[in-house]
Amino acid sequence: MGFRWDLSNLYASFESEDFTKDFNSLDKDIDTLNNFAQNNFREESAVNISGFINLLNSFYSKFTRLYNFAELTLSVDVNDKTAQRYDELLFKKLPKIKKAEVMFKKYLGFINDIDALIENNEGLKEFEFFIKDCIKESSHILSDDEEVIIAKLQTTGSNAFSTLQNQVTSNHLVDINLDGEDKKLPLPYVRNLAYSDKAEVRKKAYEAELNSYKNVELASAACLNGIKGEVITLCRERGYESPLQMTLERSRMERETLDVMLQAMTESLPYFRKYLRKKGELLGHKDGLPFYDLFAPVKLNDKEERTFTIEEARAYINKNFGTFSPKLSAFANKAFENKWIDGEIREGKQGGAFCASIHALGESRIMANFNGTLNDVLTLSHELGHGYHGECLKGESYLNSDYPMPIAETASIFCETIVKNAAIKEGNREEAFSILEGSISDACQVIVDIMSRYYFETALFKIREDHALSVDELKDEMVKAQLATYGDGLDKNFLHPYMWICKPHYYYSEANFYNFPYAFGQLFAKGLYAIYLEKGQEFVEEYDKLLAVTGKNSVADAAKIMDVDVNSIEFWRGSLKLIENEIDEFVNM
């Protein structure tokens, strides 16, 4: 079995009859939407609301299918000129429906008794959450013409900067000497060397990576300043207090939820620093852990770490998913069997990993950079969790399948936890120690490093309101953020001042503060897993129901389905206590 994905269920190629037909029909669909909005929003009518929603559902189903094909093709070959061209052309289509969407939201905002209208129309009940969400957003909408102009300018502004940054980092080659040979290696490959069991390789990779960023730092800084500057301007014009407020509203999350979660995370930092210092001691460091050893494997002996072929990874994931539910295992097997996964490392391919749920097909596609380590297996488990979330949403319409950022990481981390806990349980003492350390290391990233990214982005927005940040300022703010969270857990002489270049989330203009959702997902999933251990199989059906309604609920209301109060600091403390117990176990082993 090859380890490249198959996109033919989307389209055979950009030249195929189906792609050409769908792409060319978009303009007609856009005209239909615009004409409907122009002619039908003069009087209160359930028929008008449901009519527009049906047209919007149909348009986005087709558009996202086309867009996914272009984006997925580009993600594994950033130099594909045809994919680049269609990616840009598709972005230019979206502004053309902006006016119709704005008119629809304003129209909803002027309806006197929307509750009565929904109550008396079965067709609207399905979209009650979507309708009321549109009404909330209507207070932040500018004039029809202004919104259209903004949407057009974004294609040559933030979207163009984001594309440039993606191309810069995906094509970025790092000069490094390995085994006495000078090489030019892709950035993702060099960053993956942080997991090497050879200390000299980890340090060389870290030094080579940091030195290489001098070649792209100016371009990356320009992209980051351009994107964040645009976000600040639009937030101000739309009446948001800050980009954070905008993110929270769009995430359907209350500020109280974020505050109590961050408070609990802050309380836990001394535990993580204890872990980092202990790991540093085990690796021979006296002044804290240097950044290049953050992901270093820690072993009780010199036995080689277990590695996996892709077939072994598949069998391992399927077996452990099956302990939770046959449905989850069957989904994972389907993803492997139908070639929904691209795991091969190659030049021109994006770093990291992601899952794209293709709602129009009821399928997913997963991109990873698989090198055979247990961590790579856990990454696949994580991304398959995203795919399973999409599987549970197949029965919903497109507009009811769009779940908020904080919930986005729940299923992925839950699935990763299933496999990770199984690996710890079935391993011998040496393997259990290594896996436990890896589990804590991952949690450290999702709690401590995520907090540093949150602090960095907060400072970035504050300074960007006054001026564009220089490369040195960006590096300084990143170091400050890392010191504020890692504290004496890290060796202050070996930090990572360029983390703002290699993390793509900073360059998403429509997804600012894409950091705290990871912490939410980790801790929410931990809390859910604890409930699962109590309830057993009774939990499984409730869990699937939770995932199925995440597209039409706020974060707090979705959590209530599982009897969880996300505004209670005790819930977050309880989840963090599970990690603190792991740290105690690690330190005492």
mmCIF file of N, CA and C in Angstrom, residues 447-521:
data_model
loop_
_atom_site.group_PDB
_atom_site.id
_atom_site.type_symbol
_atom_site.label_atom_id
_atom_site.label_comp_id
_atom_site.label_asym_id
_atom_site.label_seq_id
_atom_site.Cartn_x
_atom_site.Cartn_y
_atom_site.Cartn_z
ATOM 1 N N ILE A 447 -0.062 22.674 26.918
ATOM 2 C CA ILE A 447 -0.352 23.578 28.030
ATOM 3 C C ILE A 447 0.680 24.701 28.090
ATOM 4 N N VAL A 448 1.944 24.362 28.278
ATOM 5 C CA VAL A 448 2.976 25.371 28.495
ATOM 6 C C VAL A 448 3.301 26.126 27.207
ATOM 7 N N ASP A 449 3.597 25.386 26.139
ATOM 8 C CA ASP A 449 3.961 26.070 24.901
ATOM 9 C C ASP A 449 2.769 26.837 24.322
ATOM 10 N N ILE A 450 1.579 26.272 24.436
ATOM 11 C CA ILE A 450 0.385 26.966 23.947
ATOM 12 C C ILE A 450 0.186 28.274 24.707
ATOM 13 N N MET A 451 0.441 28.261 26.017
ATOM 14 C CA MET A 451 0.337 29.507 26.786
ATOM 15 C C MET A 451 1.347 30.531 26.279
ATOM 16 N N SER A 452 2.555 30.058 25.946
ATOM 17 C CA SER A 452 3.568 30.992 25.436
ATOM 18 C C SER A 452 3.110 31.584 24.112
ATOM 19 N N ARG A 453 2.467 30.774 23.293
ATOM 20 C CA ARG A 453 1.966 31.278 22.007
ATOM 21 C C ARG A 453 0.815 32.273 22.213
ATOM 22 N N TYR A 454 -0.021 31.988 23.208
ATOM 23 C CA TYR A 454 -1.109 32.910 23.539
ATOM 24 C C TYR A 454 -0.540 34.239 24.019
ATOM 25 N N TYR A 455 0.456 34.197 24.914
ATOM 26 C CA TYR A 455 1.094 35.423 25.390
ATOM 27 C C TYR A 455 1.756 36.179 24.238
ATOM 28 N N PHE A 456 2.428 35.434 23.358
ATOM 29 C CA PHE A 456 3.106 36.070 22.226
ATOM 30 C C PHE A 456 2.096 36.769 21.324
ATOM 31 N N GLU A 457 1.014 36.095 20.990
ATOM 32 C CA GLU A 457 0.046 36.699 20.072
ATOM 33 C C GLU A 457 -0.658 37.884 20.719
ATOM 34 N N THR A 458 -0.888 37.816 22.029
ATOM 35 C CA THR A 458 -1.469 38.958 22.740
ATOM 36 C C THR A 458 -0.558 40.167 22.625
ATOM 37 N N ALA A 459 0.753 39.958 22.873
ATOM 38 C CA ALA A 459 1.728 41.051 22.764
ATOM 39 C C ALA A 459 1.860 41.528 21.325
ATOM 40 N N LEU A 460 1.823 40.601 20.397
ATOM 41 C CA LEU A 460 1.938 40.931 18.976
ATOM 42 C C LEU A 460 0.833 41.889 18.548
ATOM 43 N N PHE A 461 -0.395 41.583 18.919
ATOM 44 C CA PHE A 461 -1.510 42.463 18.555
ATOM 45 C C PHE A 461 -1.385 43.835 19.224
ATOM 46 N N LYS A 462 -0.968 43.831 20.479
ATOM 47 C CA LYS A 462 -0.854 45.107 21.207
ATOM 48 C C LYS A 462 0.180 46.018 20.550
ATOM 49 N N ILE A 463 1.347 45.466 20.232
ATOM 50 C CA ILE A 463 2.408 46.272 19.623
ATOM 51 C C ILE A 463 2.046 46.657 18.192
ATOM 52 N N ARG A 464 1.405 45.722 17.485
ATOM 53 C CA ARG A 464 1.064 45.983 16.063
ATOM 54 C C ARG A 464 0.069 47.126 15.927
ATOM 55 N N GLU A 465 -0.699 47.398 16.956
ATOM 56 C CA GLU A 465 -1.602 48.552 16.922
ATOM 57 C C GLU A 465 -0.825 49.857 16.776
ATOM 58 N N ASP A 466 0.413 49.855 17.273
ATOM 59 C CA ASP A 466 1.255 51.056 17.223
ATOM 60 C C ASP A 466 2.169 51.060 16.005
ATOM 61 N N HIS A 467 2.781 49.923 15.704
ATOM 62 C CA HIS A 467 3.720 49.877 14.582
ATOM 63 C C HIS A 467 3.978 48.434 14.152
ATOM 64 N N ALA A 468 4.532 48.303 12.957
ATOM 65 C CA ALA A 468 4.933 46.986 12.470
ATOM 66 C C ALA A 468 6.168 46.531 13.239
ATOM 67 N N LEU A 469 6.175 45.272 13.654
ATOM 68 C CA LEU A 469 7.270 44.762 14.466
ATOM 69 C C LEU A 469 8.450 44.358 13.586
ATOM 70 N N SER A 470 9.644 44.701 14.030
ATOM 71 C CA SER A 470 10.855 44.255 13.341
ATOM 72 C C SER A 470 11.114 42.793 13.667
ATOM 73 N N VAL A 471 12.022 42.188 12.958
ATOM 74 C CA VAL A 471 12.408 40.808 13.246
ATOM 75 C C VAL A 471 12.902 40.680 14.679
ATOM 76 N N ASP A 472 13.721 41.630 15.107
ATOM 77 C CA ASP A 472 14.260 41.574 16.471
ATOM 78 C C ASP A 472 13.153 41.694 17.515
ATOM 79 N N GLU A 473 12.170 42.543 17.249
ATOM 80 C CA GLU A 473 11.057 42.673 18.197
ATOM 81 C C GLU A 473 10.260 41.372 18.283
ATOM 82 N N LEU A 474 10.023 40.755 17.145
ATOM 83 C CA LEU A 474 9.284 39.493 17.133
ATOM 84 C C LEU A 474 10.042 38.417 17.900
ATOM 85 N N LYS A 475 11.340 38.364 17.696
ATOM 86 C CA LYS A 475 12.158 37.395 18.413
ATOM 87 C C LYS A 475 12.142 37.677 19.924
ATOM 88 N N ASP A 476 12.251 38.934 20.294
ATOM 89 C CA ASP A 476 12.254 39.303 21.716
ATOM 90 C C ASP A 476 10.930 38.927 22.393
ATOM 91 N N GLU A 477 9.836 39.207 21.716
ATOM 92 C CA GLU A 477 8.523 38.900 22.303
ATOM 93 C C GLU A 477 8.326 37.396 22.437
ATOM 94 N N MET A 478 8.853 36.633 21.477
ATOM 95 C CA MET A 478 8.734 35.180 21.573
ATOM 96 C C MET A 478 9.534 34.650 22.757
ATOM 97 N N VAL A 479 10.719 35.184 22.948
ATOM 98 C CA VAL A 479 11.551 34.758 24.078
ATOM 99 C C VAL A 479 10.884 35.132 25.407
ATOM 100 N N LYS A 480 10.329 36.333 25.492
ATOM 101 C CA LYS A 480 9.622 36.752 26.713
ATOM 102 C C LYS A 480 8.472 35.790 27.034
ATOM 103 N N ALA A 481 7.736 35.427 26.003
ATOM 104 C CA ALA A 481 6.587 34.537 26.202
ATOM 105 C C ALA A 481 7.047 33.162 26.674
ATOM 106 N N GLN A 482 8.129 32.666 26.101
ATOM 107 C CA GLN A 482 8.642 31.358 26.507
ATOM 108 C C GLN A 482 9.151 31.378 27.949
ATOM 109 N N LEU A 483 9.821 32.446 28.332
ATOM 110 C CA LEU A 483 10.319 32.557 29.703
ATOM 111 C C LEU A 483 9.166 32.665 30.704
ATOM 112 N N ALA A 484 8.090 33.334 30.293
ATOM 113 C CA ALA A 484 6.949 33.527 31.191
ATOM 114 C C ALA A 484 6.242 32.210 31.507
ATOM 115 N N THR A 485 6.310 31.255 30.602
ATOM 116 C CA THR A 485 5.593 29.995 30.812
ATOM 117 C C THR A 485 6.528 28.848 31.198
ATOM 118 N N TYR A 486 7.602 28.681 30.456
ATOM 119 C CA TYR A 486 8.545 27.600 30.768
ATOM 120 C C TYR A 486 9.359 27.897 32.027
ATOM 121 N N GLY A 487 9.599 29.197 32.293
ATOM 122 C CA GLY A 487 10.347 29.589 33.481
ATOM 123 C C GLY A 487 11.695 28.907 33.574
ATOM 124 N N ASP A 488 12.042 28.452 34.793
ATOM 125 C CA ASP A 488 13.340 27.812 34.977
ATOM 126 C C ASP A 488 13.353 26.358 34.512
ATOM 127 N N GLY A 489 12.265 25.932 33.874
ATOM 128 C CA GLY A 489 12.248 24.583 33.298
ATOM 129 C C GLY A 489 13.150 24.477 32.087
ATOM 130 N N LEU A 490 13.364 25.611 31.403
ATOM 131 C CA LEU A 490 14.236 25.638 30.226
ATOM 132 C C LEU A 490 15.537 26.355 30.539
ATOM 133 N N ASP A 491 16.593 25.951 29.846
ATOM 134 C CA ASP A 491 17.864 26.652 29.905
ATOM 135 C C ASP A 491 17.704 27.958 29.132
ATOM 136 N N LYS A 492 17.856 29.078 29.796
ATOM 137 C CA LYS A 492 17.602 30.383 29.182
ATOM 138 C C LYS A 492 18.557 30.692 28.027
ATOM 139 N N ASN A 493 19.634 29.934 27.912
ATOM 140 C CA ASN A 493 20.586 30.155 26.818
ATOM 141 C C ASN A 493 20.191 29.418 25.540
ATOM 142 N N PHE A 494 19.171 28.574 25.634
ATOM 143 C CA PHE A 494 18.761 27.792 24.468
ATOM 144 C C PHE A 494 17.236 27.796 24.354
ATOM 145 N N LEU A 495 16.691 28.906 23.851
ATOM 146 C CA LEU A 495 15.255 29.028 23.612
ATOM 147 C C LEU A 495 15.013 28.974 22.103
ATOM 148 N N HIS A 496 13.809 29.348 21.663
ATOM 149 C CA HIS A 496 13.496 29.314 20.221
ATOM 150 C C HIS A 496 12.848 30.641 19.823
ATOM 151 N N PRO A 497 13.670 31.657 19.537
ATOM 152 C CA PRO A 497 13.128 32.987 19.221
ATOM 153 C C PRO A 497 12.400 33.058 17.884
ATOM 154 N N TYR A 498 12.534 32.026 17.046
ATOM 155 C CA TYR A 498 11.913 32.052 15.713
ATOM 156 C C TYR A 498 10.639 31.213 15.631
ATOM 157 N N MET A 499 10.069 30.842 16.754
ATOM 158 C CA MET A 499 8.891 29.979 16.708
ATOM 159 C C MET A 499 7.732 30.612 15.933
ATOM 160 N N TRP A 500 7.745 31.921 15.796
ATOM 161 C CA TRP A 500 6.685 32.617 15.049
ATOM 162 C C TRP A 500 6.781 32.364 13.544
ATOM 163 N N ILE A 501 7.906 31.846 13.069
ATOM 164 C CA ILE A 501 8.032 31.551 11.636
ATOM 165 C C ILE A 501 7.477 30.173 11.311
ATOM 166 N N CYS A 502 7.782 29.190 12.153
ATOM 167 C CA CYS A 502 7.458 27.801 11.796
ATOM 168 C C CYS A 502 6.070 27.351 12.236
ATOM 169 N N LYS A 503 5.336 28.179 12.970
ATOM 170 C CA LYS A 503 3.973 27.825 13.363
ATOM 171 C C LYS A 503 2.975 28.528 12.430
ATOM 172 N N PRO A 504 2.324 27.786 11.544
ATOM 173 C CA PRO A 504 1.467 28.424 10.526
ATOM 174 C C PRO A 504 0.236 29.119 11.071
ATOM 175 N N HIS A 505 -0.185 28.763 12.291
ATOM 176 C CA HIS A 505 -1.428 29.328 12.826
ATOM 177 C C HIS A 505 -1.391 30.846 12.978
ATOM 178 N N TYR A 506 -0.211 31.416 13.158
ATOM 179 C CA TYR A 506 -0.128 32.875 13.278
ATOM 180 C C TYR A 506 -0.513 33.570 11.978
ATOM 181 N N TYR A 507 -0.521 32.834 10.907
ATOM 182 C CA TYR A 507 -0.742 33.427 9.585
ATOM 183 C C TYR A 507 -2.148 33.155 9.044
ATOM 184 N N TYR A 508 -3.062 32.749 9.932
ATOM 185 C CA TYR A 508 -4.464 32.546 9.553
ATOM 186 C C TYR A 508 -5.248 33.806 9.924
ATOM 187 N N SER A 509 -5.609 34.606 8.963
ATOM 188 C CA SER A 509 -6.305 35.859 9.280
ATOM 189 C C SER A 509 -7.710 35.620 9.828
ATOM 190 N N GLU A 510 -8.306 34.491 9.467
ATOM 191 C CA GLU A 510 -9.665 34.202 9.932
ATOM 192 C C GLU A 510 -9.669 33.294 11.156
ATOM 193 N N ALA A 511 -8.503 32.984 11.679
ATOM 194 C CA ALA A 511 -8.427 32.121 12.866
ATOM 195 C C ALA A 511 -7.331 32.621 13.793
ATOM 196 N N ASN A 512 -7.544 33.805 14.344
ATOM 197 C CA ASN A 512 -6.566 34.371 15.262
ATOM 198 C C ASN A 512 -6.631 33.633 16.600
ATOM 199 N N PHE A 513 -5.544 33.715 17.337
ATOM 200 C CA PHE A 513 -5.427 33.014 18.612
ATOM 201 C C PHE A 513 -5.738 31.521 18.464
ATOM 202 N N TYR A 514 -5.220 30.956 17.367
ATOM 203 C CA TYR A 514 -5.407 29.509 17.207
ATOM 204 C C TYR A 514 -4.351 28.808 18.064
ATOM 205 N N ASN A 515 -4.439 29.044 19.359
ATOM 206 C CA ASN A 515 -3.550 28.415 20.318
ATOM 207 C C ASN A 515 -4.357 27.873 21.493
ATOM 208 N N PHE A 516 -5.141 28.741 22.153
ATOM 209 C CA PHE A 516 -5.896 28.260 23.310
ATOM 210 C C PHE A 516 -6.894 27.150 22.971
ATOM 211 N N PRO A 517 -7.407 27.059 21.719
ATOM 212 C CA PRO A 517 -8.282 25.916 21.415
ATOM 213 C C PRO A 517 -7.599 24.563 21.606
ATOM 214 N N TYR A 518 -6.274 24.513 21.388
ATOM 215 C CA TYR A 518 -5.560 23.256 21.607
ATOM 216 C C TYR A 518 -5.561 22.879 23.085
ATOM 217 N N ALA A 519 -5.338 23.878 23.942
ATOM 218 C CA ALA A 519 -5.376 23.612 25.376
ATOM 219 C C ALA A 519 -6.785 23.195 25.796
ATOM 220 N N PHE A 520 -7.791 23.893 25.274
ATOM 221 C CA PHE A 520 -9.173 23.527 25.574
ATOM 222 C C PHE A 520 -9.422 22.081 25.153
ATOM 223 N N GLY A 521 -9.029 21.752 23.918
ATOM 224 C CA GLY A 521 -9.260 20.401 23.413
ATOM 225 C C GLY A 521 -8.570 19.344 24.252
#
